[in-house]
Amino acid sequence: MKLLVFGSANIDHVYHMPHLVREGETLSSTGYSRCEGGKGLNQATALAKAGQEVSFAGAIGEDGLFLKAYLDGLGIDTADLAVLDMPTGHAMI
């Protein structure tokens, strides 16, 4: 049985901090990484890693083509992943 996941594929911008910022405090991050994210992408990833045959439907911008490559590398069918002329959704973590 092939499963279809329809959902978000986002770019996660992860800032590493020495501790949670306190009221009135300004901190510089100690590191940064850019990762694959989004609820839909995460669900498709989990299903594929559990051995399921998965298709992913959603939308990204050209800045998110690494997300498509990531899904393709997991064997996830991305034929229904649209590449739009707009930025990919993102989250700051």
Short mmCIF file of N, CA, C and O in Angstrom, two decimals:
data_model
loop_
_atom_site.label_atom_id
_atom_site.label_comp_id
_atom_site.label_asym_id
_atom_site.label_seq_id
_atom_site.Cartn_x
_atom_site.Cartn_y
_atom_site.Cartn_z
N MET A 1 0.85 -1.17 0.00
CA MET A 1 0.00 0.00 0.00
C MET A 1 0.90 1.24 0.00
O MET A 1 1.82 1.37 0.82
N LYS A 2 0.64 2.16 -0.93
CA LYS A 2 1.38 3.41 -0.99
C LYS A 2 0.61 4.48 -0.23
O LYS A 2 -0.59 4.63 -0.39
N LEU A 3 1.32 5.24 0.61
CA LEU A 3 0.70 6.29 1.41
C LEU A 3 1.01 7.66 0.81
O LEU A 3 2.10 7.89 0.31
N LEU A 4 0.04 8.56 0.87
CA LEU A 4 0.22 9.93 0.42
C LEU A 4 0.21 10.86 1.62
O LEU A 4 -0.72 10.84 2.42
N VAL A 5 1.26 11.66 1.73
CA VAL A 5 1.31 12.71 2.75
C VAL A 5 1.19 14.03 2.02
O VAL A 5 1.97 14.33 1.11
N PHE A 6 0.20 14.83 2.39
CA PHE A 6 0.00 16.16 1.84
C PHE A 6 0.21 17.15 2.97
O PHE A 6 -0.51 17.13 3.97
N GLY A 7 1.24 17.97 2.86
CA GLY A 7 1.51 18.88 3.97
C GLY A 7 2.66 19.81 3.70
O GLY A 7 3.11 19.97 2.57
N SER A 8 3.17 20.39 4.76
CA SER A 8 4.21 21.42 4.65
C SER A 8 5.60 20.81 4.58
O SER A 8 5.89 19.78 5.19
N ALA A 9 6.42 21.45 3.79
CA ALA A 9 7.86 21.18 3.73
C ALA A 9 8.52 22.52 3.97
O ALA A 9 8.39 23.44 3.16
N ASN A 10 9.20 22.66 5.08
CA ASN A 10 9.79 23.94 5.48
C ASN A 10 11.29 23.84 5.65
O ASN A 10 11.83 22.77 5.88
N ILE A 11 11.92 25.00 5.59
CA ILE A 11 13.33 25.12 5.94
C ILE A 11 13.38 25.53 7.41
O ILE A 11 12.81 26.55 7.79
N ASP A 12 14.02 24.71 8.24
CA ASP A 12 14.20 25.04 9.65
C ASP A 12 15.54 25.73 9.82
O ASP A 12 16.59 25.19 9.46
N HIS A 13 15.50 26.94 10.37
CA HIS A 13 16.72 27.68 10.71
C HIS A 13 16.91 27.48 12.22
O HIS A 13 16.11 27.98 13.02
N VAL A 14 17.94 26.75 12.59
CA VAL A 14 18.16 26.38 13.98
C VAL A 14 19.32 27.21 14.53
O VAL A 14 20.45 27.13 14.04
N TYR A 15 19.02 28.02 15.55
CA TYR A 15 20.02 28.84 16.21
C TYR A 15 20.35 28.21 17.55
O TYR A 15 19.47 27.95 18.36
N HIS A 16 21.61 27.94 17.78
CA HIS A 16 22.07 27.31 19.01
C HIS A 16 22.38 28.43 20.02
O HIS A 16 23.14 29.35 19.72
N MET A 17 21.78 28.31 21.19
CA MET A 17 21.89 29.35 22.21
C MET A 17 22.47 28.74 23.49
O MET A 17 22.20 27.58 23.80
N PRO A 18 23.23 29.53 24.26
CA PRO A 18 23.80 29.00 25.50
C PRO A 18 22.72 28.73 26.56
O PRO A 18 22.89 27.87 27.42
N HIS A 19 21.61 29.46 26.50
CA HIS A 19 20.47 29.25 27.39
C HIS A 19 19.27 30.01 26.82
O HIS A 19 19.43 30.82 25.90
N LEU A 20 18.11 29.78 27.37
CA LEU A 20 16.92 30.52 26.94
C LEU A 20 17.09 31.99 27.31
O LEU A 20 17.58 32.32 28.39
N VAL A 21 16.69 32.83 26.42
CA VAL A 21 16.81 34.27 26.63
C VAL A 21 15.90 34.69 27.79
O VAL A 21 14.74 34.29 27.85
N ARG A 22 16.44 35.51 28.66
CA ARG A 22 15.67 36.03 29.78
C ARG A 22 15.13 37.42 29.42
O ARG A 22 15.61 38.07 28.49
N GLU A 23 14.15 37.86 30.16
CA GLU A 23 13.54 39.17 29.92
C GLU A 23 14.62 40.25 29.90
O GLU A 23 15.46 40.33 30.79
N GLY A 24 14.61 41.07 28.85
CA GLY A 24 15.54 42.18 28.72
C GLY A 24 16.93 41.79 28.26
O GLY A 24 17.80 42.64 28.13
N GLU A 25 17.16 40.52 28.00
CA GLU A 25 18.49 40.03 27.64
C GLU A 25 18.61 39.90 26.12
O GLU A 25 17.67 39.54 25.43
N THR A 26 19.79 40.18 25.62
CA THR A 26 20.11 39.95 24.21
C THR A 26 21.27 38.96 24.17
O THR A 26 22.28 39.15 24.85
N LEU A 27 21.11 37.91 23.39
CA LEU A 27 22.15 36.89 23.27
C LEU A 27 22.54 36.71 21.81
O LEU A 27 21.70 36.82 20.92
N SER A 28 23.79 36.40 21.60
CA SER A 28 24.25 35.98 20.27
C SER A 28 24.19 34.46 20.23
O SER A 28 24.46 33.79 21.23
N SER A 29 23.84 33.93 19.08
CA SER A 29 23.82 32.47 18.95
C SER A 29 25.25 31.94 18.90
O SER A 29 26.17 32.64 18.47
N THR A 30 25.42 30.72 19.34
CA THR A 30 26.73 30.08 19.32
C THR A 30 26.88 29.16 18.12
O THR A 30 27.94 28.60 17.90
N GLY A 31 25.81 29.03 17.33
CA GLY A 31 25.87 28.20 16.14
C GLY A 31 24.58 28.31 15.35
O GLY A 31 23.57 28.83 15.84
N TYR A 32 24.64 27.85 14.14
CA TYR A 32 23.49 27.91 13.24
C TYR A 32 23.52 26.68 12.35
O TYR A 32 24.59 26.25 11.91
N SER A 33 22.35 26.14 12.05
CA SER A 33 22.23 25.08 11.05
C SER A 33 20.91 25.23 10.32
O SER A 33 19.96 25.82 10.84
N ARG A 34 20.88 24.75 9.11
CA ARG A 34 19.68 24.76 8.28
C ARG A 34 19.29 23.31 8.04
O ARG A 34 20.12 22.51 7.61
N CYS A 35 18.04 22.97 8.34
CA CYS A 35 17.60 21.58 8.30
C CYS A 35 16.27 21.44 7.56
O CYS A 35 15.56 22.40 7.35
N GLU A 36 15.95 20.20 7.25
CA GLU A 36 14.66 19.86 6.68
C GLU A 36 13.63 19.89 7.78
O GLU A 36 13.88 19.46 8.89
N GLY A 37 12.43 20.40 7.47
CA GLY A 37 11.38 20.44 8.47
C GLY A 37 10.00 20.58 7.86
O GLY A 37 9.83 20.50 6.64
N GLY A 38 9.04 20.79 8.71
CA GLY A 38 7.64 20.88 8.31
C GLY A 38 6.93 19.61 8.73
O GLY A 38 7.48 18.50 8.65
N LYS A 39 5.69 19.76 9.22
CA LYS A 39 4.96 18.59 9.72
C LYS A 39 4.79 17.51 8.67
O LYS A 39 4.98 16.33 8.94
N GLY A 40 4.42 17.91 7.47
CA GLY A 40 4.22 16.92 6.41
C GLY A 40 5.50 16.21 6.04
O GLY A 40 5.54 14.98 5.92
N LEU A 41 6.58 16.98 5.85
CA LEU A 41 7.86 16.38 5.49
C LEU A 41 8.32 15.43 6.59
O LEU A 41 8.80 14.33 6.31
N ASN A 42 8.15 15.83 7.85
CA ASN A 42 8.56 14.96 8.97
C ASN A 42 7.75 13.67 9.00
O ASN A 42 8.29 12.60 9.29
N GLN A 43 6.45 13.75 8.70
CA GLN A 43 5.61 12.54 8.68
C GLN A 43 6.02 11.62 7.54
O GLN A 43 6.13 10.40 7.72
N ALA A 44 6.27 12.19 6.36
CA ALA A 44 6.69 11.39 5.21
C ALA A 44 8.03 10.72 5.51
O ALA A 44 8.24 9.54 5.18
N THR A 45 8.94 11.45 6.14
CA THR A 45 10.25 10.90 6.51
C THR A 45 10.09 9.72 7.46
O THR A 45 10.70 8.66 7.26
N ALA A 46 9.27 9.88 8.49
CA ALA A 46 9.07 8.81 9.47
C ALA A 46 8.48 7.57 8.81
O ALA A 46 8.90 6.44 9.08
N LEU A 47 7.50 7.77 7.93
CA LEU A 47 6.88 6.63 7.25
C LEU A 47 7.88 5.89 6.37
O LEU A 47 7.94 4.66 6.36
N ALA A 48 8.68 6.66 5.61
CA ALA A 48 9.67 6.04 4.73
C ALA A 48 10.71 5.28 5.54
O ALA A 48 11.10 4.16 5.18
N LYS A 49 11.16 5.86 6.65
CA LYS A 49 12.15 5.18 7.49
C LYS A 49 11.58 3.95 8.17
O LYS A 49 12.32 3.05 8.55
N ALA A 50 10.24 3.90 8.29
CA ALA A 50 9.57 2.72 8.86
C ALA A 50 9.30 1.66 7.79
O ALA A 50 8.68 0.64 8.08
N GLY A 51 9.73 1.94 6.56
CA GLY A 51 9.60 0.95 5.50
C GLY A 51 8.37 1.08 4.62
O GLY A 51 8.10 0.20 3.80
N GLN A 52 7.61 2.15 4.78
CA GLN A 52 6.41 2.35 3.98
C GLN A 52 6.75 2.99 2.63
O GLN A 52 7.71 3.74 2.52
N GLU A 53 5.94 2.71 1.62
CA GLU A 53 6.05 3.36 0.33
C GLU A 53 5.26 4.67 0.43
O GLU A 53 4.07 4.65 0.75
N VAL A 54 5.92 5.81 0.16
CA VAL A 54 5.33 7.11 0.44
C VAL A 54 5.43 8.04 -0.76
O VAL A 54 6.45 8.07 -1.45
N SER A 55 4.36 8.80 -0.99
CA SER A 55 4.37 9.94 -1.91
C SER A 55 4.16 11.18 -1.07
O SER A 55 3.43 11.17 -0.08
N PHE A 56 4.82 12.29 -1.47
CA PHE A 56 4.67 13.54 -0.75
C PHE A 56 4.14 14.60 -1.70
O PHE A 56 4.67 14.80 -2.79
N ALA A 57 3.06 15.29 -1.30
CA ALA A 57 2.47 16.38 -2.07
C ALA A 57 2.54 17.65 -1.24
O ALA A 57 2.19 17.65 -0.06
N GLY A 58 2.99 18.71 -1.84
CA GLY A 58 3.10 19.99 -1.16
C GLY A 58 3.74 20.99 -2.10
O GLY A 58 3.73 20.79 -3.32
N ALA A 59 4.32 22.03 -1.55
CA ALA A 59 4.95 23.07 -2.38
C ALA A 59 6.18 23.62 -1.68
O ALA A 59 6.20 23.75 -0.45
N ILE A 60 7.18 23.92 -2.49
CA ILE A 60 8.40 24.58 -2.03
C ILE A 60 8.76 25.64 -3.06
O ILE A 60 8.23 25.66 -4.16
N GLY A 61 9.68 26.52 -2.69
CA GLY A 61 10.27 27.45 -3.63
C GLY A 61 11.60 26.88 -4.10
O GLY A 61 12.06 25.84 -3.60
N GLU A 62 12.24 27.57 -5.03
CA GLU A 62 13.54 27.08 -5.52
C GLU A 62 14.59 27.05 -4.42
O GLU A 62 15.52 26.25 -4.49
N ASP A 63 14.44 27.89 -3.39
CA ASP A 63 15.38 27.87 -2.27
C ASP A 63 15.25 26.60 -1.44
O ASP A 63 16.12 26.29 -0.63
N GLY A 64 14.19 25.83 -1.67
CA GLY A 64 13.97 24.59 -0.92
C GLY A 64 14.22 23.33 -1.72
O GLY A 64 13.79 22.25 -1.31
N LEU A 65 14.93 23.44 -2.83
CA LEU A 65 15.18 22.25 -3.64
C LEU A 65 15.97 21.18 -2.89
O LEU A 65 15.85 19.99 -3.20
N PHE A 66 16.73 21.59 -1.87
CA PHE A 66 17.43 20.59 -1.06
C PHE A 66 16.44 19.71 -0.29
O PHE A 66 16.75 18.56 0.05
N LEU A 67 15.22 20.22 -0.03
CA LEU A 67 14.19 19.41 0.63
C LEU A 67 13.73 18.29 -0.30
O LEU A 67 13.55 17.15 0.12
N LYS A 68 13.54 18.62 -1.58
CA LYS A 68 13.17 17.61 -2.58
C LYS A 68 14.26 16.55 -2.68
O LYS A 68 13.98 15.35 -2.70
N ALA A 69 15.52 16.99 -2.73
CA ALA A 69 16.63 16.04 -2.81
C ALA A 69 16.66 15.13 -1.59
O ALA A 69 16.94 13.93 -1.70
N TYR A 70 16.36 15.68 -0.42
CA TYR A 70 16.30 14.89 0.81
C TYR A 70 15.23 13.82 0.72
O TYR A 70 15.47 12.64 1.01
N LEU A 71 14.02 14.22 0.30
CA LEU A 71 12.92 13.26 0.15
C LEU A 71 13.25 12.21 -0.89
O LEU A 71 13.01 11.01 -0.68
N ASP A 72 13.78 12.65 -2.03
CA ASP A 72 14.17 11.71 -3.09
C ASP A 72 15.18 10.69 -2.57
O ASP A 72 15.10 9.50 -2.88
N GLY A 73 16.11 11.17 -1.75
CA GLY A 73 17.13 10.29 -1.19
C GLY A 73 16.56 9.23 -0.26
O GLY A 73 17.18 8.18 -0.07
N LEU A 74 15.40 9.49 0.30
CA LEU A 74 14.73 8.52 1.16
C LEU A 74 13.81 7.59 0.37
O LEU A 74 13.15 6.73 0.94
N GLY A 75 13.77 7.79 -0.95
CA GLY A 75 12.90 6.97 -1.79
C GLY A 75 11.46 7.42 -1.81
O GLY A 75 10.57 6.68 -2.24
N ILE A 76 11.20 8.64 -1.37
CA ILE A 76 9.84 9.19 -1.35
C ILE A 76 9.52 9.76 -2.72
O ILE A 76 10.33 10.49 -3.30
N ASP A 77 8.36 9.42 -3.25
CA ASP A 77 7.90 9.92 -4.54
C ASP A 77 7.54 11.40 -4.41
O ASP A 77 6.64 11.76 -3.65
N THR A 78 8.24 12.26 -5.14
CA THR A 78 8.01 13.71 -5.07
C THR A 78 7.37 14.26 -6.35
O THR A 78 7.45 15.46 -6.61
N ALA A 79 6.73 13.41 -7.11
CA ALA A 79 6.11 13.85 -8.37
C ALA A 79 5.04 14.93 -8.12
O ALA A 79 4.80 15.77 -8.99
N ASP A 80 4.42 14.91 -6.95
CA ASP A 80 3.38 15.90 -6.63
C ASP A 80 3.88 17.02 -5.72
O ASP A 80 3.08 17.72 -5.09
N LEU A 81 5.19 17.21 -5.66
CA LEU A 81 5.78 18.32 -4.92
C LEU A 81 6.01 19.46 -5.90
O LEU A 81 6.87 19.37 -6.78
N ALA A 82 5.24 20.51 -5.78
CA ALA A 82 5.33 21.65 -6.69
C ALA A 82 6.48 22.56 -6.29
O ALA A 82 6.72 22.79 -5.11
N VAL A 83 7.19 23.08 -7.29
CA VAL A 83 8.23 24.09 -7.07
C VAL A 83 7.67 25.41 -7.61
O VAL A 83 7.45 25.55 -8.81
N LEU A 84 7.42 26.34 -6.69
CA LEU A 84 6.77 27.61 -7.04
C LEU A 84 7.78 28.75 -7.11
O LEU A 84 8.88 28.66 -6.57
N ASP A 85 7.35 29.83 -7.73
CA ASP A 85 8.17 31.03 -7.83
C ASP A 85 7.92 31.92 -6.60
O ASP A 85 7.41 33.03 -6.72
N MET A 86 8.26 31.39 -5.44
CA MET A 86 8.13 32.12 -4.18
C MET A 86 8.99 31.40 -3.15
O MET A 86 9.37 30.24 -3.36
N PRO A 87 9.31 32.04 -2.05
CA PRO A 87 10.16 31.39 -1.05
C PRO A 87 9.47 30.20 -0.37
O PRO A 87 8.27 30.18 -0.20
N THR A 88 10.28 29.25 0.01
CA THR A 88 9.82 28.11 0.80
C THR A 88 9.48 28.59 2.21
O THR A 88 10.14 29.48 2.74
N GLY A 89 8.47 27.98 2.81
CA GLY A 89 8.15 28.29 4.20
C GLY A 89 9.33 27.97 5.09
O GLY A 89 10.16 27.10 4.78
N HIS A 90 9.44 28.67 6.20
CA HIS A 90 10.55 28.42 7.11
C HIS A 90 10.12 28.63 8.56
O HIS A 90 9.09 29.24 8.83
N ALA A 91 10.93 28.09 9.43
CA ALA A 91 10.71 28.24 10.88
C ALA A 91 12.04 28.54 11.53
O ALA A 91 13.08 28.02 11.12
N MET A 92 12.02 29.39 12.54
CA MET A 92 13.22 29.67 13.33
C MET A 92 13.11 28.90 14.64
O MET A 92 12.11 29.04 15.36
N ILE A 93 14.12 28.10 14.90
CA ILE A 93 14.08 27.22 16.06
C ILE A 93 15.26 27.55 16.98
O ILE A 93 16.36 27.70 16.52
#
